[in-house]
Tab-separated table of C-alpha atoms and ligand atoms in Angstrom:
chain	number	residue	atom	x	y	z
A	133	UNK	CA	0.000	0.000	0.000
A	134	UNK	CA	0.942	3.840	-0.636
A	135	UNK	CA	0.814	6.002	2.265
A	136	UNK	CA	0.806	9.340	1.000
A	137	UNK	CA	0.703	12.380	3.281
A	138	UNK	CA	-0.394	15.823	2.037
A	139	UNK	CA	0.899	18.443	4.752
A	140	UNK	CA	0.617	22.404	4.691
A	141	UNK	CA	-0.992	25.052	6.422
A	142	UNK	CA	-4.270	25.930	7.245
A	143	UNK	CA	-5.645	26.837	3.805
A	144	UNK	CA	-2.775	25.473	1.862
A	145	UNK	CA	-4.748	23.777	-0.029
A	146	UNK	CA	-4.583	20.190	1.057
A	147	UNK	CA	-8.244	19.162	0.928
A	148	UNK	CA	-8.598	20.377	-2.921
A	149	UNK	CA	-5.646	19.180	-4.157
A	150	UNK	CA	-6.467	15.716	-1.881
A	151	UNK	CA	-9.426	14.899	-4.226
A	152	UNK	CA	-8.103	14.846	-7.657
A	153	UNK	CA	-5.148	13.066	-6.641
A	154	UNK	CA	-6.915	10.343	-4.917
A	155	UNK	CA	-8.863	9.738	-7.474
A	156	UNK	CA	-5.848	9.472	-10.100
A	157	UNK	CA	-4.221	6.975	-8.075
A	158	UNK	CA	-7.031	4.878	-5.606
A	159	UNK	CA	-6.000	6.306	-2.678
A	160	UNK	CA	-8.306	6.398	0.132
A	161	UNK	CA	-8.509	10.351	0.711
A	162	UNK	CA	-8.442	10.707	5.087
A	163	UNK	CA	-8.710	14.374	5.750
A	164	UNK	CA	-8.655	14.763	9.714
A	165	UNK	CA	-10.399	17.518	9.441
A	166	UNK	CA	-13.699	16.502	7.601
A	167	UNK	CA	-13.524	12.959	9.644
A	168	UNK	CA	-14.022	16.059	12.894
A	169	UNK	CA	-16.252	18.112	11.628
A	170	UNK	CA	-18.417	14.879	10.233
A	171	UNK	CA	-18.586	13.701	14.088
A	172	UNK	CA	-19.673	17.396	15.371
A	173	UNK	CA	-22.310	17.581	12.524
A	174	UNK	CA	-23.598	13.830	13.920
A	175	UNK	CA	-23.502	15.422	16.947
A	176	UNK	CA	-21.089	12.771	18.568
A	177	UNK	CA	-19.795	13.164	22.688
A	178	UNK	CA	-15.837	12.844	20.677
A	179	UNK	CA	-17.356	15.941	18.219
A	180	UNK	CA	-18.943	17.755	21.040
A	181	UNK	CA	-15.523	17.435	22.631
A	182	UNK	CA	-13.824	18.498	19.284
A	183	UNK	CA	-15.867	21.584	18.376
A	184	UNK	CA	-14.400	24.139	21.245
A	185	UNK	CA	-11.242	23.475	20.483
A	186	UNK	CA	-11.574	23.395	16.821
A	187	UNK	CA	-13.806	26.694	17.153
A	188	UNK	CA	-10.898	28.440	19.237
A	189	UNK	CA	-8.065	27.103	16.274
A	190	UNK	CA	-6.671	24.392	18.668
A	191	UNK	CA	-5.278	21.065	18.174
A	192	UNK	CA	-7.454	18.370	19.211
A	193	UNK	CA	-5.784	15.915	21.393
A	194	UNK	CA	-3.444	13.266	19.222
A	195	UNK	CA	-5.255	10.072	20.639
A	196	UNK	CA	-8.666	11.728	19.090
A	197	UNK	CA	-7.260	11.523	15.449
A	198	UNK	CA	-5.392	8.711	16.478
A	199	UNK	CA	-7.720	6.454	16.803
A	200	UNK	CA	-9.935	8.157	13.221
A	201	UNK	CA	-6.935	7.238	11.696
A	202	UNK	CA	-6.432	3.826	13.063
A	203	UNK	CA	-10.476	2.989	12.465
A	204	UNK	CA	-10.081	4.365	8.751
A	205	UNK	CA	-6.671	2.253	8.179
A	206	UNK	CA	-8.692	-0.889	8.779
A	207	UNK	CA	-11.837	0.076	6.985
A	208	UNK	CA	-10.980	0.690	3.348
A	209	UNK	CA	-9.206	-2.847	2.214
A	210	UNK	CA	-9.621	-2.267	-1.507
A	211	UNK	CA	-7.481	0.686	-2.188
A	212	UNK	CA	-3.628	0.980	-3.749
A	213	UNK	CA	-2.864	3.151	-0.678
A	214	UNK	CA	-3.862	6.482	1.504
A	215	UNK	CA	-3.946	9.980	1.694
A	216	UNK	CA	-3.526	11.719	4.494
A	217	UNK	CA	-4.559	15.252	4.790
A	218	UNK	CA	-4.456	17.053	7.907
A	219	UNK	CA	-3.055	13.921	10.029
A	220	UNK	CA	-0.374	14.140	11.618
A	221	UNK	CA	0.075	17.355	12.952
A	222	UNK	CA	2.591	17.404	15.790
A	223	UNK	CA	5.718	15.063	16.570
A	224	UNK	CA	3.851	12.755	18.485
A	225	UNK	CA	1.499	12.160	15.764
A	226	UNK	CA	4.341	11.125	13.479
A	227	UNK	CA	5.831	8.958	15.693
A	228	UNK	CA	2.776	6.932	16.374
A	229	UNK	CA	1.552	7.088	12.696
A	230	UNK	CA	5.276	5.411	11.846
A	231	UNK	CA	4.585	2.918	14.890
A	232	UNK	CA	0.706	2.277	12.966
A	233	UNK	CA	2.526	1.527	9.472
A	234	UNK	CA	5.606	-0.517	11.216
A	235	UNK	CA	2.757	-2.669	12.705
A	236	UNK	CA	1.579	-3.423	9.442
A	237	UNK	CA	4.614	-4.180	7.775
A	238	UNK	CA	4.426	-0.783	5.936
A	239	UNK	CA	5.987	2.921	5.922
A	240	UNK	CA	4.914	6.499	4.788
A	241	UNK	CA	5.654	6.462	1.151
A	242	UNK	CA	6.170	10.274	0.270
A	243	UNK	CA	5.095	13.430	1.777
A	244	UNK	CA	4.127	16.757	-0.457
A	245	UNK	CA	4.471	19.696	1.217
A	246	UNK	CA	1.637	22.630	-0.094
A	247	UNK	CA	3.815	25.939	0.155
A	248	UNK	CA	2.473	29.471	1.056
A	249	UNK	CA	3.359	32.691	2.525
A	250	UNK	CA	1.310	32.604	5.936
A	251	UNK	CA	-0.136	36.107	4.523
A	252	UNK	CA	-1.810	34.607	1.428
A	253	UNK	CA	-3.324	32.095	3.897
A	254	UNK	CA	-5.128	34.692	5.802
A	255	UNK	CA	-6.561	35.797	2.086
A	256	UNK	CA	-7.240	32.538	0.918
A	257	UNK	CA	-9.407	31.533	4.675
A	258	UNK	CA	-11.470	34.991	4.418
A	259	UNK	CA	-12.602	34.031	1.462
A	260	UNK	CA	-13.305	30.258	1.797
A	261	UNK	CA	-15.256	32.180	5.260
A	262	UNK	CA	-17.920	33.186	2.836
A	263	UNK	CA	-18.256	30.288	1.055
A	264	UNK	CA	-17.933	27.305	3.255
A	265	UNK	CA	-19.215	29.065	6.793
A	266	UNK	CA	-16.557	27.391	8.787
A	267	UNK	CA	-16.923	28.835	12.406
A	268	UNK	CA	-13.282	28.426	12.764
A	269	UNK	CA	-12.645	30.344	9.624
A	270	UNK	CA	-14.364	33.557	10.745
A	271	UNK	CA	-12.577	35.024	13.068
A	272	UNK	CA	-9.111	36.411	12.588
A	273	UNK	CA	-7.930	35.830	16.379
A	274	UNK	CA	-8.646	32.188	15.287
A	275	UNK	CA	-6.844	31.974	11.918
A	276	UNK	CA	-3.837	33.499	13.865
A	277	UNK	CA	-3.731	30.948	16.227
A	278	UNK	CA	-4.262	28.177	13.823
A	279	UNK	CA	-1.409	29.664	11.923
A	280	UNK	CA	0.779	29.771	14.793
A	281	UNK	CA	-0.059	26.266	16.116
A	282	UNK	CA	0.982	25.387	12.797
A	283	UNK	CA	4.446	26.922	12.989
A	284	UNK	CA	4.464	25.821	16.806
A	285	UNK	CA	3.151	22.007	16.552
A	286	UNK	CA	2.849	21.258	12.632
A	287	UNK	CA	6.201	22.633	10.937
A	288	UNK	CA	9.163	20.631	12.798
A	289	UNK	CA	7.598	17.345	10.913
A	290	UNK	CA	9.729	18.733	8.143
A	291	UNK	CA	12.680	18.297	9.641
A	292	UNK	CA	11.753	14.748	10.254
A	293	UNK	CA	10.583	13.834	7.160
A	294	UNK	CA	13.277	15.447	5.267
A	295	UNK	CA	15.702	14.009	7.100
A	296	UNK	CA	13.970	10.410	6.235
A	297	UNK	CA	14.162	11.397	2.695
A	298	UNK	CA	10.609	11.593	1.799
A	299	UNK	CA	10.370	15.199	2.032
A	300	UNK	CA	8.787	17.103	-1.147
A	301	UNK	CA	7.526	20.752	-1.864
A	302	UNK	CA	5.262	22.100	-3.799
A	303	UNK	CA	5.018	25.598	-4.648
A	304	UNK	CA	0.907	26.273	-3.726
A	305	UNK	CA	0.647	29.943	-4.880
A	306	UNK	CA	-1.077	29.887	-8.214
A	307	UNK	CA	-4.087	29.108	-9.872
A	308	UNK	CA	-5.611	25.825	-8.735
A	309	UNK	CA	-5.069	24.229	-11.789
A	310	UNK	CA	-1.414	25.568	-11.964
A	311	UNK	CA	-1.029	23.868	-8.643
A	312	UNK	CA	-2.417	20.621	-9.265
A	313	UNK	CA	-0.188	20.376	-12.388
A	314	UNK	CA	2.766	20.685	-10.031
A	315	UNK	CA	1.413	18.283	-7.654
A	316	UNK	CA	0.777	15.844	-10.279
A	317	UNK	CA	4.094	16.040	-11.763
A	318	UNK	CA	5.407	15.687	-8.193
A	319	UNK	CA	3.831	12.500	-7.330
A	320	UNK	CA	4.700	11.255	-10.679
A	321	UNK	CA	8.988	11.477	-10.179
A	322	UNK	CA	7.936	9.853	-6.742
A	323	UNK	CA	6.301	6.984	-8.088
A	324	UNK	CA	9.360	6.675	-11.038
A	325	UNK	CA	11.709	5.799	-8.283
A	326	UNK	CA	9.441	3.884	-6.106
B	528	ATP	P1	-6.914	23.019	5.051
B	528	ATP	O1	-7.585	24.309	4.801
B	528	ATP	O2	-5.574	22.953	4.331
B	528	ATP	O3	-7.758	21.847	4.750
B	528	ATP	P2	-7.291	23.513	7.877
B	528	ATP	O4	-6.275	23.581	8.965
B	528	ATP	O5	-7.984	24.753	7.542
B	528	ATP	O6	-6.570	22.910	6.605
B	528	ATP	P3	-8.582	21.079	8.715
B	528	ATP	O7	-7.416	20.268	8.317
B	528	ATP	O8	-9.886	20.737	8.165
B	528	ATP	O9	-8.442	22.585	8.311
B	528	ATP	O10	-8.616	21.070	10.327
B	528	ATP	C1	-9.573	21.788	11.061
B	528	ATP	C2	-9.299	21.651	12.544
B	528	ATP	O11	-9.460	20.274	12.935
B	528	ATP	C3	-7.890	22.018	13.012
B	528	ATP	O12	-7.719	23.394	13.220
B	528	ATP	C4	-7.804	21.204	14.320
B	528	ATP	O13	-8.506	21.822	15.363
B	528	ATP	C5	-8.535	19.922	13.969
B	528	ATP	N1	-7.603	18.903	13.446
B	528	ATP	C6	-7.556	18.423	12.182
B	528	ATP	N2	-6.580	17.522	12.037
B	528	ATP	C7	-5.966	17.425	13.244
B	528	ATP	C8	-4.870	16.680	13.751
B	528	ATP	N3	-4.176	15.838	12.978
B	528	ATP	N4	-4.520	16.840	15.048
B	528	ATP	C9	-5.197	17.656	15.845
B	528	ATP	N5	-6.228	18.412	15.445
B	528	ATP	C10	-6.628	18.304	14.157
B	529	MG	MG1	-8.831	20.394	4.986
């Protein structure tokens, strides 16, 4: 199996660029994010739970998406691989993700990094604000925090990853199309040397 992981900021542009590429390659598209905001919607205790500290731009806690993860990984049996967008997030997430593939006999196969200047991002959420309706999107306070968790909590994964050799980046300022062009090509030179 491929275990893909598409990792950015906050309106990067994982969960649009997630969907074509999925469906190019069956891959199992697992966006933390929507798996969350499906459970608050079902009005779940774990979504209760979730939704304040979504809501306030926090992480929620890494056995939460843990164990979405886990659930998902055991679900879908008839895909080439996944794609995870969103997951994981901080160090300890990593660490236990590698520990989730090691148990299956597998590893993470690439990561693709969506680049952008954190001031774009602040465009780029305002105006998904009016579209989507996101509570978390709304407020500025908010996006500034998610931002910062993000440098904080999300960004030293790139040290680790590089360092594995499974690092790639993707320049994400451009049209959409322009982008998924570049991440297409991308996933392409991975899968040459695979
Ligand atoms: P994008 O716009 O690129 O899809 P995003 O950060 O705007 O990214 P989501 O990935 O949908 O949005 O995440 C929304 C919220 O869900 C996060 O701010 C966080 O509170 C929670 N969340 C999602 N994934 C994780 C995770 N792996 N660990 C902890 N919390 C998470
Ligand atoms: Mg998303």
């Amino acid at each position: 199996m491929k275990y893909f992981i598409l990792f950015g900021p906050p309106g990067a542009g994982k969960g649009t660029h997630a969907a074509p590429m999925a469906k190019k390659y069956n891959l199992k598209h697992l966006s933390t994010g929507e798996l969350l905001r499906a459970e608050i919607a079902e009005g779940t205790e774990l979504g209760l739970k979730a939704k304040e500290l979504i809501d306030g731009g926090n992480l929620v806690p890494d056995e939460v998406v843990e164990g979405m993860i886990a659930k998902a990984f055991g679900k879908y049996r008839d895909v080439a691989g996944f794609l995870l967008d969103g997951f994981p997030r901080t160090v300890t997430q990593a660490y236990d993700l590698k520990e989730m593939l090691e148990a299956r006999d597998e590893e993470v196969t690439a990561v693709i990094s969506l680049m952008i200047p954190d001031e774009l991002i602040k465009e780029r959420i305002a105006g998904r604000a009016k579209i989507e309706g996101r509570a978390d999107d709304a407020k500025p306070e908010v996006i500034e925090n998610r931002i910062r968790t993000y440098h904080e909590k999300t960004e030293p994964l790139i040290a680790l990853y590089r360092d594995e050799g499974i690092y790639h980046e993707v320049d994400s300022v451009g049209t959409i199309a322009e982008v998924e062009e570049r991440v297409s090509r991308t996933v392409a030179e991975i899968l040459a040397k695979a």
